GROMACS .gro file of C-alpha atoms in nm:
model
  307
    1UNK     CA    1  10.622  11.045   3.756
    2UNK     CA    2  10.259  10.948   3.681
    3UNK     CA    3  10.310  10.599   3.846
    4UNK     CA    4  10.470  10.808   4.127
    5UNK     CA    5  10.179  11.030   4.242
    6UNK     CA    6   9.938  10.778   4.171
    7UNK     CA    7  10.107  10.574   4.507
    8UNK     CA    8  10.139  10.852   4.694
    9UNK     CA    9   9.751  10.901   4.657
   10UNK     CA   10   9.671  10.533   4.740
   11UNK     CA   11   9.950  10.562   5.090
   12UNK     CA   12   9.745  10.863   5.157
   13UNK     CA   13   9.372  10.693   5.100
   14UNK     CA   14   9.553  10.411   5.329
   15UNK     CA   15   9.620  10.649   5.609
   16UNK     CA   16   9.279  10.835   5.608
   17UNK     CA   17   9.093  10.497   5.618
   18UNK     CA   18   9.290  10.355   5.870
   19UNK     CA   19   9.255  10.723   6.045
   20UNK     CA   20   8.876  10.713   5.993
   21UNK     CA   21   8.859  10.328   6.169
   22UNK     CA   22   9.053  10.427   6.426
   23UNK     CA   23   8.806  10.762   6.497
   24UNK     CA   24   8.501  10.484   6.483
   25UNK     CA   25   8.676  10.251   6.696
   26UNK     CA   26   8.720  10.585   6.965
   27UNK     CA   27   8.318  10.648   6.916
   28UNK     CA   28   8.222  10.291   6.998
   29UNK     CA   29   8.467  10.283   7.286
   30UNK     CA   30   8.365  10.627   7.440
   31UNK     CA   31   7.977  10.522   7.384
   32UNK     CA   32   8.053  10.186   7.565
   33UNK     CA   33   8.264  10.350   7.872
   34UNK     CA   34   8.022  10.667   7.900
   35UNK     CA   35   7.727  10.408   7.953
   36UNK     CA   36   7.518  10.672   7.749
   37UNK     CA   37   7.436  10.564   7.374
   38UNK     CA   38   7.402  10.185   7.471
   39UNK     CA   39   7.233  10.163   7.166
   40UNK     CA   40   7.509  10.115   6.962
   41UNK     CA   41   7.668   9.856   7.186
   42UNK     CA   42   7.681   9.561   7.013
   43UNK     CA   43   7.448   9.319   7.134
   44UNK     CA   44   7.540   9.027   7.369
   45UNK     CA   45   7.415   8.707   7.443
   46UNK     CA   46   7.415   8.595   7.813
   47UNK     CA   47   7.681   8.301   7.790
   48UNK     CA   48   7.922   8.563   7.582
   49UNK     CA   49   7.890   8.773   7.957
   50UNK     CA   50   8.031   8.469   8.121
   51UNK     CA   51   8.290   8.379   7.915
   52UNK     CA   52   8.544   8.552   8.095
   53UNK     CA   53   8.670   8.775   7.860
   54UNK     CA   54   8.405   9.065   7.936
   55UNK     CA   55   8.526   9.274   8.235
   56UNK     CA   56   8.282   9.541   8.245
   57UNK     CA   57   8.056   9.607   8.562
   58UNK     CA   58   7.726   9.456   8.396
   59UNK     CA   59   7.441   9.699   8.311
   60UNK     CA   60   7.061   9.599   8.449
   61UNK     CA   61   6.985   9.444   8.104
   62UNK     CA   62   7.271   9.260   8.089
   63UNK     CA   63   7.212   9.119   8.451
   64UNK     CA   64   6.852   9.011   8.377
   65UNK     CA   65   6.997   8.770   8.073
   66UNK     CA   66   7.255   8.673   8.324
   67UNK     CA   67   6.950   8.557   8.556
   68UNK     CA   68   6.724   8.415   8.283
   69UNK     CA   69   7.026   8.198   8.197
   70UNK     CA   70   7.065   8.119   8.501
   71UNK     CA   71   6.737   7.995   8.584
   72UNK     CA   72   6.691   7.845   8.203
   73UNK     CA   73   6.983   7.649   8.138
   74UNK     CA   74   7.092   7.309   8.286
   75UNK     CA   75   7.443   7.337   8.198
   76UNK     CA   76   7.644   7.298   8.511
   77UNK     CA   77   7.978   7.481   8.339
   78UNK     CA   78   7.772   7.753   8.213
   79UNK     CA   79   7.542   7.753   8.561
   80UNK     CA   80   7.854   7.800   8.747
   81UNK     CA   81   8.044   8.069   8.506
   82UNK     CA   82   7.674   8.220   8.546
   83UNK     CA   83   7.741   8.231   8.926
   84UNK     CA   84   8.047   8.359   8.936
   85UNK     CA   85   8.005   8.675   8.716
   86UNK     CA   86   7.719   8.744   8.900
   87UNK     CA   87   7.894   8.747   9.206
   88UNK     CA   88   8.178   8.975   9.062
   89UNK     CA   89   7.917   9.221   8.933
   90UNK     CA   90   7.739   9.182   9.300
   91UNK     CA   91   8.075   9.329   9.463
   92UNK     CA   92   7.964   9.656   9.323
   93UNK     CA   93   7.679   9.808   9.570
   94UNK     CA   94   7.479   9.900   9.259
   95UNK     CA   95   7.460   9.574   9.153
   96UNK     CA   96   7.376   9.459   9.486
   97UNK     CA   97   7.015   9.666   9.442
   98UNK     CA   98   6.959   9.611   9.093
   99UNK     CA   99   7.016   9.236   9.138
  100UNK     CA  100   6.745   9.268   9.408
  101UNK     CA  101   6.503   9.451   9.279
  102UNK     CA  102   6.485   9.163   8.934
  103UNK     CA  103   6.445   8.894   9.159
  104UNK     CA  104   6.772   8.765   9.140
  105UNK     CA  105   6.816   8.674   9.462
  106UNK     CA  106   6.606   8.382   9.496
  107UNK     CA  107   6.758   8.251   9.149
  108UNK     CA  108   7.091   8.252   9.333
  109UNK     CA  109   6.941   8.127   9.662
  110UNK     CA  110   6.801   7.781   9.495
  111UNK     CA  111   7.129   7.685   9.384
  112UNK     CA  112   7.291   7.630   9.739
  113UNK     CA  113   7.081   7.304   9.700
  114UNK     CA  114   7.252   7.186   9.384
  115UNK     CA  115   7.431   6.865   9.408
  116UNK     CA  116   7.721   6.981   9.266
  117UNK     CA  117   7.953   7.155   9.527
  118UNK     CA  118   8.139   7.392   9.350
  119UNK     CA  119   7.773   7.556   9.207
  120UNK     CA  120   7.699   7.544   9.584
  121UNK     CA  121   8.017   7.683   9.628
  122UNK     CA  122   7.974   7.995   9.360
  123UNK     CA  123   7.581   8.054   9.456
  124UNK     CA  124   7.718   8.139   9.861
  125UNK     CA  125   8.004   8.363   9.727
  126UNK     CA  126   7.738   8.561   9.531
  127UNK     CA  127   7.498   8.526   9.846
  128UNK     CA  128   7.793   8.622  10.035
  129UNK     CA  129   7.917   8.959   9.835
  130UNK     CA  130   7.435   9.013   9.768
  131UNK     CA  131   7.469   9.028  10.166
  132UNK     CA  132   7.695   9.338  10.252
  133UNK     CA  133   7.374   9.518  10.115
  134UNK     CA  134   7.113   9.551  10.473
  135UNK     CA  135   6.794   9.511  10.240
  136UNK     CA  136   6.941   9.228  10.068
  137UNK     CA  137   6.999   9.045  10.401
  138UNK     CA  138   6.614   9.050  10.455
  139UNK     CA  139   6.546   8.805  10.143
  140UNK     CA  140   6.896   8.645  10.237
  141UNK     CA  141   6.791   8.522  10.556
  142UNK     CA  142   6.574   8.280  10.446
  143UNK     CA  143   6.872   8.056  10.364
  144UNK     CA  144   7.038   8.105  10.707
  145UNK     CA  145   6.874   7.742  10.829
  146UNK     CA  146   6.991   7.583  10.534
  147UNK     CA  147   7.346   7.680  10.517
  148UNK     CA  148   7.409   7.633  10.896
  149UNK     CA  149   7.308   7.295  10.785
  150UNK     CA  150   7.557   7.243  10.485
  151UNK     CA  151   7.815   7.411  10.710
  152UNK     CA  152   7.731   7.147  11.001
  153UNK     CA  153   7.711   6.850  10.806
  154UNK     CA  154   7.918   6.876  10.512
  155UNK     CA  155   8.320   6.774  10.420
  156UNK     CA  156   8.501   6.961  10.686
  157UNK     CA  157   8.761   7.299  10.596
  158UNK     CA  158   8.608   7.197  10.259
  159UNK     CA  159   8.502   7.542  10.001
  160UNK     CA  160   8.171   7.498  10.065
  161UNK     CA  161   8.195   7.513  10.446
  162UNK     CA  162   8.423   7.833  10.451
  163UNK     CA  163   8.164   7.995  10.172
  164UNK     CA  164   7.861   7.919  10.395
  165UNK     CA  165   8.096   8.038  10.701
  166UNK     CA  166   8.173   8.408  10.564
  167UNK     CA  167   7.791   8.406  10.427
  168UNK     CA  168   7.695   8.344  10.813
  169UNK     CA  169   7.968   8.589  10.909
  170UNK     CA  170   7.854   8.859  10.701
  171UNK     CA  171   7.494   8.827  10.856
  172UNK     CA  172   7.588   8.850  11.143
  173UNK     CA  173   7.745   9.167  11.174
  174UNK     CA  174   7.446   9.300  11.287
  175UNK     CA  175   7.214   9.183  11.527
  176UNK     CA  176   6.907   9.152  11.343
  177UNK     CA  177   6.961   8.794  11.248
  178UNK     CA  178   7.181   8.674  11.491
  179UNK     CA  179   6.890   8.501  11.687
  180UNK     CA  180   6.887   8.270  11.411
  181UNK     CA  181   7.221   8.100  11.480
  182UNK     CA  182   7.136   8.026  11.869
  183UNK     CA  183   7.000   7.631  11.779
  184UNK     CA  184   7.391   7.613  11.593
  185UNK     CA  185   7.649   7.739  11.829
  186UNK     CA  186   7.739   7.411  11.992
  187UNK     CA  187   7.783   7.317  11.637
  188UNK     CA  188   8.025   7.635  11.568
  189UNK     CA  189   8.215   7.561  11.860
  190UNK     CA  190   8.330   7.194  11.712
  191UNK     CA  191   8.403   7.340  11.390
  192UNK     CA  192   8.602   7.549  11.605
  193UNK     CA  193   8.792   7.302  11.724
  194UNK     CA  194   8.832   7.067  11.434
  195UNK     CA  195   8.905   7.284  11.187
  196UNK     CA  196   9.201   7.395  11.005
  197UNK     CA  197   9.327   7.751  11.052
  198UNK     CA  198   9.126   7.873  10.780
  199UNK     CA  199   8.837   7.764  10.935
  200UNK     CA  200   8.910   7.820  11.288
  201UNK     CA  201   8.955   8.226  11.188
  202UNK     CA  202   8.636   8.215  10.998
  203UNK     CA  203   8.467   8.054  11.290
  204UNK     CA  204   8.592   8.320  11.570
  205UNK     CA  205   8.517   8.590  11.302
  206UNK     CA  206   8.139   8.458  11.300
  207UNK     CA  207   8.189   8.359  11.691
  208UNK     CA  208   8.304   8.752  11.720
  209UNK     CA  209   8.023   8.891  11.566
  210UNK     CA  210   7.754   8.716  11.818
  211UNK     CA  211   7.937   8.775  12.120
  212UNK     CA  212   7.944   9.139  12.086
  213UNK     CA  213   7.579   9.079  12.130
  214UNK     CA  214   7.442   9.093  12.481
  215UNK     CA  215   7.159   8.908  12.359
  216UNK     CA  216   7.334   8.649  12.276
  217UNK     CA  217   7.572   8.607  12.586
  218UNK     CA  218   7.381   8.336  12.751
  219UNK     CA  219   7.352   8.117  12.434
  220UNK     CA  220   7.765   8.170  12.400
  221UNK     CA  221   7.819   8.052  12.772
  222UNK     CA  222   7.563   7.790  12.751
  223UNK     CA  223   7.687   7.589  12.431
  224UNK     CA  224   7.847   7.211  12.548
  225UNK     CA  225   8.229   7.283  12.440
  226UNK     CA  226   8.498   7.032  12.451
  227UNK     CA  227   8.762   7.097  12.686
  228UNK     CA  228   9.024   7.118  12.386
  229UNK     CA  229   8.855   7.468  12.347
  230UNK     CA  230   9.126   7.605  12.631
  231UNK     CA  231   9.393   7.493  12.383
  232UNK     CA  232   9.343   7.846  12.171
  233UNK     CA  233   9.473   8.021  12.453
  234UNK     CA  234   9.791   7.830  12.469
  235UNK     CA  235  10.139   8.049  12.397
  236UNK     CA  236  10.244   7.857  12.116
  237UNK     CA  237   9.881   7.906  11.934
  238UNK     CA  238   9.859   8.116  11.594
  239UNK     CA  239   9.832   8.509  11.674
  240UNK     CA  240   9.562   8.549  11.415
  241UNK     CA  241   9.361   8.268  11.620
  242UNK     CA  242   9.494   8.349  11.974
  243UNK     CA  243   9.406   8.727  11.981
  244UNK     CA  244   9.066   8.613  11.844
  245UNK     CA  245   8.967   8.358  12.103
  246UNK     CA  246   9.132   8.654  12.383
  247UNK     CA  247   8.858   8.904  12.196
  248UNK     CA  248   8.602   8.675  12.226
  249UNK     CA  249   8.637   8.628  12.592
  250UNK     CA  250   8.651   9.012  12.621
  251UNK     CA  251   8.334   9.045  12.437
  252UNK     CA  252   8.175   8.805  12.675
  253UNK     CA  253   8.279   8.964  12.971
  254UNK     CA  254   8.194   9.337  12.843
  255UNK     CA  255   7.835   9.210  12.756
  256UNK     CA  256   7.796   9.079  13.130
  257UNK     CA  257   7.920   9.377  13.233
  258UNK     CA  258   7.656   9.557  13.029
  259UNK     CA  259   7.374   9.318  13.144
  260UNK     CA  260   7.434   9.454  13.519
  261UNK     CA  261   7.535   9.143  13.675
  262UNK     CA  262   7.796   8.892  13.663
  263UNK     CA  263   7.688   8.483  13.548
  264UNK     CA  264   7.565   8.238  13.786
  265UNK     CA  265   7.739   7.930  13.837
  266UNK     CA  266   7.405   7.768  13.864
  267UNK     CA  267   7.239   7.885  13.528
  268UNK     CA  268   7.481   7.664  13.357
  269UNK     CA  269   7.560   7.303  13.317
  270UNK     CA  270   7.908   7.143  13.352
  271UNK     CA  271   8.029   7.086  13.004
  272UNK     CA  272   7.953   7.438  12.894
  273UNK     CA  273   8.183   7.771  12.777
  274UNK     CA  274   8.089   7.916  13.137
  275UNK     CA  275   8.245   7.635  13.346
  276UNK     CA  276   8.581   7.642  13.087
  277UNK     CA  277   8.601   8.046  13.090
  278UNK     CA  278   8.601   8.102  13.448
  279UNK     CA  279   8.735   7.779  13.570
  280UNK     CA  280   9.101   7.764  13.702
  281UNK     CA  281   9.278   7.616  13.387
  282UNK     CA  282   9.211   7.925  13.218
  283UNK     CA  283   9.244   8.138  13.481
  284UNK     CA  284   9.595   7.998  13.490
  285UNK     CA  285   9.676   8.034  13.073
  286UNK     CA  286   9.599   8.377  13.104
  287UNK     CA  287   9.877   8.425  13.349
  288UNK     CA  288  10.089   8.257  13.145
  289UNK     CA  289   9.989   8.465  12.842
  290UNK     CA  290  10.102   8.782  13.075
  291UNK     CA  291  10.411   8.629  13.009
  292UNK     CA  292  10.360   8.620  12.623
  293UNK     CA  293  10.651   8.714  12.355
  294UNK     CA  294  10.398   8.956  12.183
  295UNK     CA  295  10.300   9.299  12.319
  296UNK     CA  296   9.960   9.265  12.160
  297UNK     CA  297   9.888   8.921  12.311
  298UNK     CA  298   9.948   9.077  12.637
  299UNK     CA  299   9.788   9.379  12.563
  300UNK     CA  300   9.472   9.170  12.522
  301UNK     CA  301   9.509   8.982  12.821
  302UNK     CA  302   9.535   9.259  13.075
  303UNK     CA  303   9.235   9.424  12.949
  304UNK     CA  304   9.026   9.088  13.020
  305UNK     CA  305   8.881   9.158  13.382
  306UNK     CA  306   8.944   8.857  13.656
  307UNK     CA  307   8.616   8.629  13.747
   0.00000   0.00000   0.00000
């Protein structure tokens, strides 16, 4: 009987202590989710944030050790873990401030000249998400030069060329730094055409964003492109790519519109966009493309005026 009460004491000493952990546990969880008592989170070091089992949106303490290991360590595995966390965390628009306002931008920025491509390839996706923010673009842009290069001259429809691509894209979607690109748009137009589809819909997505630009109109029509360029508007071409080129030559045509006039022949040389746009080859694919199998194809094409 004795022996009997005496385990029914120790079940129930099991329970409350296993009740009482459990309560703790709740405290420490609460504290950690409320962002409140951060006191009693446990501390972290930096590498334990990149380890990839820590999935919380990283507080401003936690993102200056991210940086200082960053700039500190010469690891290249922990570098690039570094990298990409930060860019997770820089998806947040938050994060996109505070990152900016401890100097982490530059500390990203230097390691688009790293050696190793895939830390090139990490430091542009967090340059990339940094960018959506308009302030951040301001300390962002003094990278534009240097990317255009690595876009230009590096492994074609590699990572690094369709990170540096959506970097470019993303500042352009204003017209602040658009200017920036003029030197480089021959250069788009070959990626353009060389490119995989990947890379030609990252290309017409960047090509979009100037040409929606009146500023930028003459640049556009000016730039030496191959005559392979009128091969986009063929039936058989991808929709995703075909209804981009069709945009793009809408976009052109609206910003003449908007200038007052329409181009001169004569401010152009043979080679260039102008002579391919409003030659007769294309004037002929875009009555085939009346003729298209998709309504939105031929949609686009009616609403492109005739030069």
């Amino acid at each position: 009987m004795g022996g009997a009460r005496e385990a029914g004491w120790v079940a129930a000493g099991l329970v409350l202590g296993a009740g009482a952990c459990y309560c703790i546990y709740r405290l420490m969880r609460g504290q950690r989710r409320g962002g409140h008592r951060l006191r009693l989170r446990p501390s972290q070091s930096a590498e334990d944030l990149t380890n990839g089992s820590y999935d919380d949106v990283l507080n401003a303490e936690q993102l200056q050790k991210l940086l200082y290991l960053l700039e500190s360590t010469e690891d290249p595995v922990i570098i690039e873990r570094a990298l990409v966390t930060l860019g997770n965390n820089a998806a947040f628009s938050a994060n996109q401030v505070v990152i900016r306002e401890l100097g982490g931008i530059p500390v990203v920025g230097s390691k688009i000249n790293d050696p190793n491509h895939s830390i090139k390839e990490k430091a542009l996706n967090a340059l990339n998400n940094l960018s959506v923010n308009v302030e951040n673009q301001i300390k962002i842009k003094v990278y534009v030069n240097q990317v255009c290069e690595d876009v230009f001259s590096g492994p074609l429809n590699s990572p690094v060329q369709l990170a540096g691509l959506r970097l470019l894209t993303n500042m352009t979607v204003t017209n602040d730094h658009q200017h920036m690109l003029i030197s480089y748009i021959t250069d788009l137009f070959q990626v353009l055409l060389t490119g995989n589809g990947s890379t030609k819909v990252q290309v017409l997505k960047l090509l979009l964003n100037l040409s929606e630009n009146p500023a930028m109109t003459e640049g556009l029509l000016g730039a030496q492109v191959d005559s392979s360029f009128l091969s986009l508007y063929d039936g058989h071409t991808a929709k995703e790519i075909l209804l981009r080129a069709l945009t793009l030559f809408q976009n052109i045509n609206n910003c003449l519109k908007k200038e007052g006039h329409l181009a001169s022949q004569s401010t152009f040389t043979k080679g260039s966009l102008f002579f391919l746009l409003y030659g007769e080859e294309c004037a002929q694919k875009m009555r085939d493309l009346l003729n298209h199998h998709d309504a939105d194809v031929k949609e686009k094409v009616t609403v492109i005026p005739k030069f």
